[in-house]
Amino acid sequence: MMTQAFYTGLSGIKSNQFALDVVSDNLANISTTGFRGAEYEFSTLFEDALNTDSEGSSVSSTTGLGTQINATSTMMATGTISSTERNTDLAILGAGWFGVVGEGDPVFTRNGSFSFDSNNDMITQDGFHVLGTMANNISTDGILTQVVEKTELGDVATQGKLQFPKSLTYPSQATSYVNFFGNLGSADEVIKMGSSVIDPEGNINNLSLTFTQAVPQVFPGSQWDVVATTESIDGDTIYDTQTGRAEFNELGEITSSSLTTIDNNGSGVSINLGSSYDGVFAIASANIYASSQSDGSVAGDLVGYNINADAEVIATFSNGKQSSVGQVAVYHFQNDQGLERLNGSNFKESSNSGAPSFFKDANGNNIIGTEVKNYSLEGSNIEMTYGLTDLIILQRAYDANSKSITTADQMLQKALDMGA
């Protein structure tokens, strides 16, 4: 039994030393972004059954032969979310992992401290590339081929490095329509309305409408002759002139317009005066005003990339336009506890975790399946109070096991002395 006391004490010291190392590592990483703490689990070694008079005895009928570390599990609680000043900093508020890759297999992390390097590749602080889906709306010569409102997340196997060109151009788009709004009133005076329009070459031109009351007027209601003109912004070149008539009923609502389209240096522009009071009308008691709304845009150069609250990479251009160009992937596992720890923040797939997957919506489309917050980072999920309490408990347990070895040694020494 004295020999057993040695082994029991030694196994206790070894197990508690390992547990102290685990807690110490947790405390050392209390300020590490995305750190996931580890928990230790003890188990008894062999047990000897003792003879008892009754199987239903409330007294323990076994004696242990020591302890060992059975497993270390990962703490899955969400760490403290703190605000930052960078939109490339991302924090996952629920379940899920960011995927990053270096030279080998993908690594999964909760550390969303991302940035764009000199090549506009999206990377982590330690140089790993962030995985996600490219919108595939950028040509090889750096032209945005399509404005994408939202990049759809592809399948797990198709995720790749999020890499974007340093130079990107938003192409000019010719104006295809102009909607006019305003009140002509009822007085016999000239009323003008206008709008900027973009031609196929990306130039900004002027489209002007001139309204004059037709002669004679046919009551009830009113009739207005309209002259539409497209010209260069300096007024030196007139591209087209169209005439038509707009008619209004006695309530001032527009009932018809024969003015439909006009040429704008090679592209047609649809002219829409609206219907009822949703557009141009003629009411005597209301104020005279005019406004317009149109599509089309001038060309723009890349201002920069940023990440929105949906973890999408957004390109912003000098003409004020934006487009999604990529989607950061958020992975999920059947058993997060089964991930193999590489360090406190990085993990890799294992047979116990299962393969990474994406959540799907009701239509079967891949989604990130959790809330991601930009301008934020998730801190360590270790609390100082928890760690300090554990250190005290483990230190006392370590001392107790050490004392058992000392006591067993003293007892053995006395037994030897008695035998002598």
CSV table of C-alpha atoms in Angstrom, one decimal:
chain,number,residue,atom,x,y,z
A,1,MET,CA,0.0,0.0,0.0
A,2,MET,CA,2.9,2.4,0.7
A,3,THR,CA,4.2,1.7,-2.8
A,4,GLN,CA,0.8,2.4,-4.2
A,5,ALA,CA,0.8,5.7,-2.3
A,6,PHE,CA,4.0,6.7,-4.3
A,7,TYR,CA,2.3,5.9,-7.6
A,8,THR,CA,-0.9,7.6,-6.7
A,9,GLY,CA,1.0,10.8,-5.6
A,10,LEU,CA,3.2,10.8,-8.7
A,11,SER,CA,0.2,10.4,-11.0
A,12,GLY,CA,-1.6,13.2,-9.2
A,13,ILE,CA,1.5,15.5,-9.5
A,14,LYS,CA,1.8,14.7,-13.2
A,15,SER,CA,-1.9,15.3,-13.9
A,16,ASN,CA,-2.0,18.5,-11.9
A,17,GLN,CA,1.1,19.8,-13.5
A,18,PHE,CA,-0.4,19.2,-16.9
A,19,ALA,CA,-3.6,21.0,-15.8
A,20,LEU,CA,-1.5,23.9,-14.5
A,21,ASP,CA,0.1,24.2,-17.9
A,22,VAL,CA,-3.3,24.3,-19.5
A,23,VAL,CA,-4.6,27.0,-17.2
A,24,SER,CA,-1.3,29.0,-17.5
A,25,ASP,CA,-1.6,28.9,-21.3
A,26,ASN,CA,-5.2,30.1,-21.1
A,27,LEU,CA,-4.1,33.0,-18.9
A,28,ALA,CA,-1.1,33.8,-21.1
A,29,ASN,CA,-3.5,34.2,-24.1
A,30,ILE,CA,-6.2,36.2,-22.3
A,31,SER,CA,-5.5,39.1,-24.7
A,32,THR,CA,-5.1,37.0,-27.8
A,33,THR,CA,-7.8,37.8,-30.5
A,34,GLY,CA,-10.0,34.8,-31.2
A,35,PHE,CA,-8.3,32.6,-28.6
A,36,ARG,CA,-10.2,29.5,-27.6
A,37,GLY,CA,-9.4,28.3,-24.1
A,38,ALA,CA,-8.8,24.6,-23.3
A,39,GLU,CA,-10.4,22.6,-20.4
A,40,TYR,CA,-8.7,19.6,-18.7
A,41,GLU,CA,-10.6,16.5,-17.8
A,42,PHE,CA,-9.3,14.1,-15.1
A,43,SER,CA,-10.1,10.4,-14.9
A,44,THR,CA,-9.1,7.7,-12.4
A,45,LEU,CA,-6.5,5.1,-13.2
A,46,PHE,CA,-7.2,1.5,-12.2
A,47,GLU,CA,-9.6,0.7,-9.3
A,48,ASP,CA,-9.5,-2.2,-6.9
A,49,ALA,CA,-12.8,-3.5,-5.6
A,50,LEU,CA,-13.2,-4.0,-1.9
A,51,ASN,CA,-15.3,-6.7,-0.3
A,52,THR,CA,-18.4,-5.4,1.4
A,53,ASP,CA,-21.2,-7.2,3.2
A,54,SER,CA,-23.9,-5.5,1.1
A,55,GLU,CA,-24.0,-4.6,-2.5
A,56,GLY,CA,-26.2,-1.7,-1.7
A,57,SER,CA,-23.8,-0.2,0.8
A,58,SER,CA,-23.5,3.6,0.6
A,59,VAL,CA,-19.8,3.3,1.3
A,60,SER,CA,-17.5,3.3,-1.7
A,61,SER,CA,-16.4,-0.2,-2.5
A,62,THR,CA,-13.4,0.7,-4.7
A,63,THR,CA,-10.1,2.3,-4.1
A,64,GLY,CA,-8.3,4.3,-6.9
A,65,LEU,CA,-4.7,3.9,-8.0
A,66,GLY,CA,-4.2,7.4,-9.1
A,67,THR,CA,-5.4,9.9,-11.7
A,68,GLN,CA,-4.6,10.9,-15.3
A,69,ILE,CA,-5.6,13.6,-17.8
A,70,ASN,CA,-8.3,12.0,-19.8
A,71,ALA,CA,-8.8,14.7,-22.4
A,72,THR,CA,-8.6,18.4,-23.1
A,73,SER,CA,-11.6,20.0,-24.6
A,74,THR,CA,-12.0,23.4,-26.3
A,75,MET,CA,-14.1,26.1,-24.7
A,76,MET,CA,-16.7,27.1,-27.2
A,77,ALA,CA,-18.2,30.2,-25.5
A,78,THR,CA,-18.0,33.4,-27.5
A,79,GLY,CA,-15.3,35.9,-26.4
A,80,THR,CA,-15.8,39.5,-25.6
A,81,ILE,CA,-16.7,41.6,-28.7
A,82,SER,CA,-14.8,44.9,-28.9
A,83,SER,CA,-15.1,47.7,-31.4
A,84,THR,CA,-12.3,48.8,-33.7
A,85,GLU,CA,-11.7,51.5,-36.3
A,86,ARG,CA,-11.2,49.1,-39.3
A,87,ASN,CA,-14.0,47.8,-41.4
A,88,THR,CA,-11.8,44.8,-42.3
A,89,ASP,CA,-12.0,43.6,-38.7
A,90,LEU,CA,-14.7,41.0,-38.4
A,91,ALA,CA,-16.2,39.2,-35.4
A,92,ILE,CA,-18.5,36.1,-35.6
A,93,LEU,CA,-21.3,36.6,-33.1
A,94,GLY,CA,-22.6,33.0,-33.3
A,95,ALA,CA,-21.3,29.7,-34.4
A,96,GLY,CA,-18.8,29.4,-37.3
A,97,TRP,CA,-15.2,29.7,-38.3
A,98,PHE,CA,-13.3,31.8,-40.8
A,99,GLY,CA,-11.2,29.8,-43.3
A,100,VAL,CA,-7.6,30.9,-44.0
A,101,VAL,CA,-4.9,29.1,-46.0
A,102,GLY,CA,-1.1,29.3,-46.2
A,103,GLU,CA,1.0,26.7,-48.0
A,104,GLY,CA,-0.9,23.6,-46.7
A,105,ASP,CA,-4.4,22.7,-45.8
A,106,PRO,CA,-7.0,25.3,-44.8
A,107,VAL,CA,-6.9,26.5,-41.2
A,108,PHE,CA,-10.0,27.6,-39.3
A,109,THR,CA,-10.0,30.5,-36.9
A,110,ARG,CA,-12.2,33.0,-35.0
A,111,ASN,CA,-9.6,35.7,-35.3
A,112,GLY,CA,-11.1,38.1,-37.9
A,113,SER,CA,-8.3,40.7,-37.8
A,114,PHE,CA,-8.0,40.9,-41.6
A,115,SER,CA,-6.5,43.5,-44.0
A,116,PHE,CA,-5.6,44.0,-47.6
A,117,ASP,CA,-1.9,43.7,-48.5
A,118,SER,CA,0.0,45.7,-51.1
A,119,ASN,CA,-1.5,43.4,-53.8
A,120,ASN,CA,-5.0,43.9,-52.4
A,121,ASP,CA,-5.1,40.2,-51.3
A,122,MET,CA,-7.2,39.7,-48.2
A,123,ILE,CA,-4.9,38.3,-45.5
A,124,THR,CA,-4.6,37.7,-41.8
A,125,GLN,CA,-2.0,39.4,-39.6
A,126,ASP,CA,0.3,36.4,-39.9
A,127,GLY,CA,0.1,36.3,-43.7
A,128,PHE,CA,-2.6,33.6,-44.3
A,129,HIS,CA,-5.0,34.3,-47.2
A,130,VAL,CA,-8.7,34.5,-46.3
A,131,LEU,CA,-11.0,32.1,-48.1
A,132,GLY,CA,-14.2,33.0,-49.8
A,133,THR,CA,-16.2,33.3,-53.0
A,134,MET,CA,-15.2,35.8,-55.8
A,135,ALA,CA,-18.1,37.5,-57.6
A,136,ASN,CA,-16.3,36.9,-60.9
A,137,ASN,CA,-17.3,40.3,-62.1
A,138,ILE,CA,-13.8,41.7,-62.8
A,139,SER,CA,-12.2,41.2,-66.2
A,140,THR,CA,-8.6,40.3,-66.7
A,141,ASP,CA,-7.8,43.9,-67.7
A,142,GLY,CA,-9.3,45.4,-64.5
A,143,ILE,CA,-12.8,46.4,-65.7
A,144,LEU,CA,-15.9,45.8,-63.6
A,145,THR,CA,-18.1,43.7,-65.9
A,146,GLN,CA,-21.2,43.7,-63.8
A,147,VAL,CA,-22.6,45.5,-60.7
A,148,VAL,CA,-23.4,42.8,-58.1
A,149,GLU,CA,-25.7,43.6,-55.2
A,150,LYS,CA,-24.8,40.5,-53.3
A,151,THR,CA,-22.2,37.8,-53.9
A,152,GLU,CA,-23.7,34.3,-53.5
A,153,LEU,CA,-21.6,32.0,-51.4
A,154,GLY,CA,-20.3,29.0,-53.5
A,155,ASP,CA,-19.9,25.4,-52.4
A,156,VAL,CA,-17.2,24.5,-49.9
A,157,ALA,CA,-14.9,22.9,-52.5
A,158,THR,CA,-15.0,26.1,-54.6
A,159,GLN,CA,-13.7,28.5,-52.0
A,160,GLY,CA,-10.5,30.2,-52.8
A,161,LYS,CA,-8.2,33.1,-51.9
A,162,LEU,CA,-9.9,36.5,-51.9
A,163,GLN,CA,-7.6,38.4,-54.3
A,164,PHE,CA,-8.5,41.6,-56.0
A,165,PRO,CA,-6.8,43.8,-58.6
A,166,LYS,CA,-4.9,47.0,-57.5
A,167,SER,CA,-6.5,48.9,-60.4
A,168,LEU,CA,-10.2,48.6,-61.1
A,169,THR,CA,-12.4,50.7,-63.3
A,170,TYR,CA,-16.2,51.2,-63.2
A,171,PRO,CA,-17.2,51.6,-66.9
A,172,SER,CA,-19.4,54.4,-68.0
A,173,GLN,CA,-23.1,53.5,-68.6
A,174,ALA,CA,-25.1,55.4,-71.1
A,175,THR,CA,-28.4,56.9,-69.9
A,176,SER,CA,-31.4,55.0,-71.1
A,177,TYR,CA,-34.3,56.9,-69.5
A,178,VAL,CA,-35.1,60.2,-67.8
A,179,ASN,CA,-38.2,60.6,-65.6
A,180,PHE,CA,-39.3,64.3,-65.2
A,181,PHE,CA,-41.3,65.7,-62.3
A,182,GLY,CA,-42.7,69.1,-61.8
A,183,ASN,CA,-45.6,71.6,-62.0
A,184,LEU,CA,-46.1,73.8,-65.1
A,185,GLY,CA,-48.8,75.9,-63.5
A,186,SER,CA,-51.5,77.5,-65.7
A,187,ALA,CA,-49.9,80.8,-66.7
A,188,ASP,CA,-48.9,81.4,-70.3
A,189,GLU,CA,-45.2,81.4,-69.8
A,190,VAL,CA,-42.2,79.3,-70.9
A,191,ILE,CA,-41.3,76.5,-68.5
A,192,LYS,CA,-38.0,74.7,-68.7
A,193,MET,CA,-36.8,71.3,-67.3
A,194,GLY,CA,-33.5,69.6,-67.7
A,195,SER,CA,-31.3,66.6,-66.8
A,196,SER,CA,-27.8,65.4,-67.2
A,197,VAL,CA,-27.4,62.4,-69.5
A,198,ILE,CA,-24.4,60.1,-70.2
A,199,ASP,CA,-23.7,59.2,-73.8
A,200,PRO,CA,-22.0,55.9,-74.9
A,201,GLU,CA,-18.6,57.5,-74.8
A,202,GLY,CA,-19.0,58.4,-71.1
A,203,ASN,CA,-19.5,62.1,-71.7
A,204,ILE,CA,-22.0,64.2,-69.6
A,205,ASN,CA,-24.5,65.9,-71.9
A,206,ASN,CA,-27.6,68.0,-71.2
A,207,LEU,CA,-31.2,67.1,-72.0
A,208,SER,CA,-33.5,70.0,-71.8
A,209,LEU,CA,-37.3,70.3,-72.2
A,210,THR,CA,-39.0,73.6,-73.1
A,211,PHE,CA,-42.8,73.8,-72.4
A,212,THR,CA,-45.0,76.5,-74.0
A,213,GLN,CA,-48.8,76.6,-74.0
A,214,ALA,CA,-50.2,75.6,-77.3
A,215,VAL,CA,-52.4,78.0,-79.4
A,216,PRO,CA,-55.3,77.8,-79.3
A,217,GLN,CA,-56.1,76.2,-75.9
A,218,VAL,CA,-58.9,73.6,-75.9
A,219,PHE,CA,-60.9,73.7,-72.7
A,220,PRO,CA,-61.4,72.0,-70.3
A,221,GLY,CA,-57.7,71.2,-69.5
A,222,SER,CA,-54.6,72.5,-71.1
A,223,GLN,CA,-52.1,71.6,-73.9
A,224,TRP,CA,-48.4,72.3,-74.0
A,225,ASP,CA,-45.9,72.1,-76.9
A,226,VAL,CA,-42.6,70.5,-75.8
A,227,VAL,CA,-39.2,70.9,-77.5
A,228,ALA,CA,-36.6,68.4,-76.3
A,229,THR,CA,-32.9,69.0,-77.0
A,230,THR,CA,-29.7,67.0,-76.3
A,231,GLU,CA,-26.5,68.9,-76.5
A,232,SER,CA,-22.9,68.8,-75.2
A,233,ILE,CA,-22.3,70.3,-71.8
A,234,ASP,CA,-20.6,73.4,-73.3
A,235,GLY,CA,-23.6,73.9,-75.7
A,236,ASP,CA,-21.4,73.8,-78.8
A,237,THR,CA,-22.8,70.5,-80.2
A,238,ILE,CA,-26.5,69.7,-80.6
A,239,TYR,CA,-27.1,65.9,-81.0
A,240,ASP,CA,-30.9,65.8,-81.5
A,241,THR,CA,-34.0,67.8,-81.2
A,242,GLN,CA,-37.5,66.4,-80.9
A,243,THR,CA,-40.9,68.0,-80.6
A,244,GLY,CA,-44.2,66.8,-79.1
A,245,ARG,CA,-47.3,67.8,-77.1
A,246,ALA,CA,-48.3,67.1,-73.5
A,247,GLU,CA,-52.0,67.3,-72.6
A,248,PHE,CA,-53.6,67.7,-69.2
A,249,ASN,CA,-57.2,67.5,-68.0
A,250,GLU,CA,-59.1,70.1,-66.0
A,251,LEU,CA,-57.6,68.8,-62.7
A,252,GLY,CA,-54.0,69.2,-64.0
A,253,GLU,CA,-53.3,65.5,-64.5
A,254,ILE,CA,-51.3,64.6,-67.6
A,255,THR,CA,-53.3,62.5,-69.9
A,256,SER,CA,-51.0,62.0,-72.9
A,257,SER,CA,-47.5,62.9,-74.3
A,258,SER,CA,-46.3,62.4,-77.8
A,259,LEU,CA,-42.7,63.0,-76.8
A,260,THR,CA,-41.1,59.5,-76.4
A,261,THR,CA,-37.3,59.2,-77.1
A,262,ILE,CA,-34.4,61.4,-78.2
A,263,ASP,CA,-30.9,60.6,-79.5
A,264,ASN,CA,-27.9,61.2,-77.2
A,265,ASN,CA,-24.8,61.0,-79.3
A,266,GLY,CA,-25.6,57.6,-80.5
A,267,SER,CA,-27.9,56.1,-77.8
A,268,GLY,CA,-31.6,56.5,-77.4
A,269,VAL,CA,-33.0,58.1,-74.2
A,270,SER,CA,-36.6,57.5,-73.2
A,271,ILE,CA,-38.4,60.6,-72.0
A,272,ASN,CA,-41.1,59.9,-69.4
A,273,LEU,CA,-43.4,62.7,-68.2
A,274,GLY,CA,-45.3,60.3,-65.8
A,275,SER,CA,-49.0,59.8,-65.3
A,276,SER,CA,-51.7,61.4,-63.1
A,277,TYR,CA,-49.7,63.5,-60.6
A,278,ASP,CA,-46.7,61.2,-60.6
A,279,GLY,CA,-44.6,63.2,-63.0
A,280,VAL,CA,-45.4,66.4,-64.7
A,281,PHE,CA,-48.7,68.1,-64.0
A,282,ALA,CA,-50.3,71.5,-64.5
A,283,ILE,CA,-52.0,73.0,-61.4
A,284,ALA,CA,-52.6,76.7,-61.0
A,285,SER,CA,-52.5,76.9,-57.2
A,286,ALA,CA,-49.3,74.9,-56.7
A,287,ASN,CA,-45.7,76.2,-56.8
A,288,ILE,CA,-43.8,75.9,-60.1
A,289,TYR,CA,-40.9,73.5,-59.8
A,290,ALA,CA,-39.0,70.8,-61.8
A,291,SER,CA,-36.8,67.8,-61.1
A,292,SER,CA,-35.6,64.7,-62.8
A,293,GLN,CA,-34.3,61.2,-62.2
A,294,SER,CA,-32.3,59.1,-64.6
A,295,ASP,CA,-30.0,56.1,-64.9
A,296,GLY,CA,-26.5,55.9,-66.3
A,297,SER,CA,-23.1,56.9,-64.8
A,298,VAL,CA,-19.7,58.2,-65.7
A,299,ALA,CA,-16.6,56.0,-65.4
A,300,GLY,CA,-15.0,55.7,-62.0
A,301,ASP,CA,-11.6,54.6,-60.7
A,302,LEU,CA,-11.2,52.4,-57.7
A,303,VAL,CA,-11.1,54.2,-54.4
A,304,GLY,CA,-10.7,51.1,-52.2
A,305,TYR,CA,-12.1,47.8,-50.9
A,306,ASN,CA,-14.0,47.4,-47.6
A,307,ILE,CA,-16.1,44.8,-45.9
A,308,ASN,CA,-19.7,45.3,-45.0
A,309,ALA,CA,-21.7,43.8,-42.1
A,310,ASP,CA,-22.6,40.8,-44.3
A,311,ALA,CA,-18.9,39.9,-44.7
A,312,GLU,CA,-19.0,41.0,-48.3
A,313,VAL,CA,-16.0,42.7,-50.0
A,314,ILE,CA,-17.3,45.9,-51.5
A,315,ALA,CA,-15.4,47.9,-54.2
A,316,THR,CA,-16.0,51.7,-54.0
A,317,PHE,CA,-15.3,54.0,-57.0
A,318,SER,CA,-14.6,57.7,-57.5
A,319,ASN,CA,-18.0,58.1,-59.3
A,320,GLY,CA,-19.8,57.2,-56.1
A,321,LYS,CA,-20.8,53.7,-57.3
A,322,GLN,CA,-20.2,50.5,-55.4
A,323,SER,CA,-20.3,46.8,-56.2
A,324,SER,CA,-19.8,43.5,-54.3
A,325,VAL,CA,-16.8,41.7,-55.6
A,326,GLY,CA,-16.5,38.9,-53.0
A,327,GLN,CA,-17.9,37.1,-50.0
A,328,VAL,CA,-15.9,36.0,-46.9
A,329,ALA,CA,-16.8,32.3,-46.1
A,330,VAL,CA,-17.9,31.2,-42.7
A,331,TYR,CA,-17.5,27.4,-42.1
A,332,HIS,CA,-19.4,25.1,-39.8
A,333,PHE,CA,-18.7,21.7,-38.4
A,334,GLN,CA,-20.8,18.9,-37.0
A,335,ASN,CA,-18.5,18.6,-34.0
A,336,ASP,CA,-16.5,21.8,-33.3
A,337,GLN,CA,-14.9,20.1,-30.3
A,338,GLY,CA,-13.4,17.6,-32.7
A,339,LEU,CA,-11.2,20.2,-34.4
A,340,GLU,CA,-7.5,19.7,-34.0
A,341,ARG,CA,-5.9,22.6,-32.2
A,342,LEU,CA,-2.8,24.1,-33.9
A,343,ASN,CA,-2.6,27.0,-31.5
A,344,GLY,CA,-5.0,28.9,-29.3
A,345,SER,CA,-6.6,30.7,-32.3
A,346,ASN,CA,-6.1,28.3,-35.2
A,347,PHE,CA,-7.6,24.8,-35.7
A,348,LYS,CA,-7.7,22.3,-38.5
A,349,GLU,CA,-10.2,19.7,-39.7
A,350,SER,CA,-10.0,16.2,-38.2
A,351,SER,CA,-11.9,12.9,-38.4
A,352,ASN,CA,-13.7,13.8,-35.2
A,353,SER,CA,-14.8,17.2,-36.4
A,354,GLY,CA,-16.2,16.1,-39.7
A,355,ALA,CA,-15.8,18.0,-43.0
A,356,PRO,CA,-16.5,21.7,-43.1
A,357,SER,CA,-19.9,22.7,-44.5
A,358,PHE,CA,-22.1,25.7,-45.1
A,359,PHE,CA,-25.6,26.4,-43.9
A,360,LYS,CA,-28.4,26.7,-46.5
A,361,ASP,CA,-31.5,28.8,-46.7
A,362,ALA,CA,-35.0,27.6,-47.5
A,363,ASN,CA,-34.2,27.7,-51.2
A,364,GLY,CA,-31.0,25.6,-50.8
A,365,ASN,CA,-28.6,28.4,-51.3
A,366,ASN,CA,-25.4,28.5,-49.3
A,367,ILE,CA,-25.3,31.2,-46.6
A,368,ILE,CA,-22.9,32.2,-43.9
A,369,GLY,CA,-25.5,31.1,-41.3
A,370,THR,CA,-24.5,33.4,-38.5
A,371,GLU,CA,-24.1,37.1,-37.7
A,372,VAL,CA,-20.9,38.7,-38.7
A,373,LYS,CA,-20.1,42.2,-37.4
A,374,ASN,CA,-17.5,44.5,-39.0
A,375,TYR,CA,-15.5,47.1,-37.2
A,376,SER,CA,-15.3,44.5,-34.4
A,377,LEU,CA,-13.0,41.7,-33.1
A,378,GLU,CA,-13.7,38.8,-30.8
A,379,GLY,CA,-11.3,38.6,-27.9
A,380,SER,CA,-10.3,35.6,-25.9
A,381,ASN,CA,-13.1,33.6,-24.2
A,382,ILE,CA,-11.0,33.2,-21.0
A,383,GLU,CA,-11.9,35.3,-17.9
A,384,MET,CA,-9.2,36.2,-15.5
A,385,THR,CA,-11.3,35.3,-12.4
A,386,TYR,CA,-11.8,31.7,-13.7
A,387,GLY,CA,-8.2,31.1,-14.4
A,388,LEU,CA,-7.0,32.4,-11.0
A,389,THR,CA,-9.5,30.3,-9.2
A,390,ASP,CA,-8.3,27.2,-11.0
A,391,LEU,CA,-4.7,28.0,-10.3
A,392,ILE,CA,-5.4,28.1,-6.6
A,393,ILE,CA,-7.3,24.8,-6.7
A,394,LEU,CA,-4.6,23.0,-8.8
A,395,GLN,CA,-1.8,24.4,-6.6
A,396,ARG,CA,-3.5,22.9,-3.5
A,397,ALA,CA,-4.0,19.6,-5.3
A,398,TYR,CA,-0.4,19.6,-6.4
A,399,ASP,CA,0.7,20.2,-2.8
A,400,ALA,CA,-1.6,17.5,-1.5
A,401,ASN,CA,-0.2,14.9,-3.9
A,402,SER,CA,3.4,16.0,-3.0
A,403,LYS,CA,2.5,15.6,0.6
A,404,SER,CA,1.2,12.1,0.0
A,405,ILE,CA,4.6,11.1,-1.5
A,406,THR,CA,6.4,12.6,1.5
A,407,THR,CA,4.2,10.8,3.9
A,408,ALA,CA,4.6,7.5,2.1
A,409,ASP,CA,8.3,8.0,2.1
A,410,GLN,CA,8.3,8.6,5.9
A,411,MET,CA,6.2,5.6,6.5
A,412,LEU,CA,8.4,3.4,4.4
A,413,GLN,CA,11.5,4.7,6.2
A,414,LYS,CA,9.9,3.8,9.6
A,415,ALA,CA,9.0,0.4,8.4
A,416,LEU,CA,12.6,-0.2,7.3
A,417,ASP,CA,13.8,1.1,10.6
A,418,MET,CA,11.5,-1.3,12.5
A,419,GLY,CA,12.7,-4.2,10.4
A,420,ALA,CA,16.2,-3.3,11.2
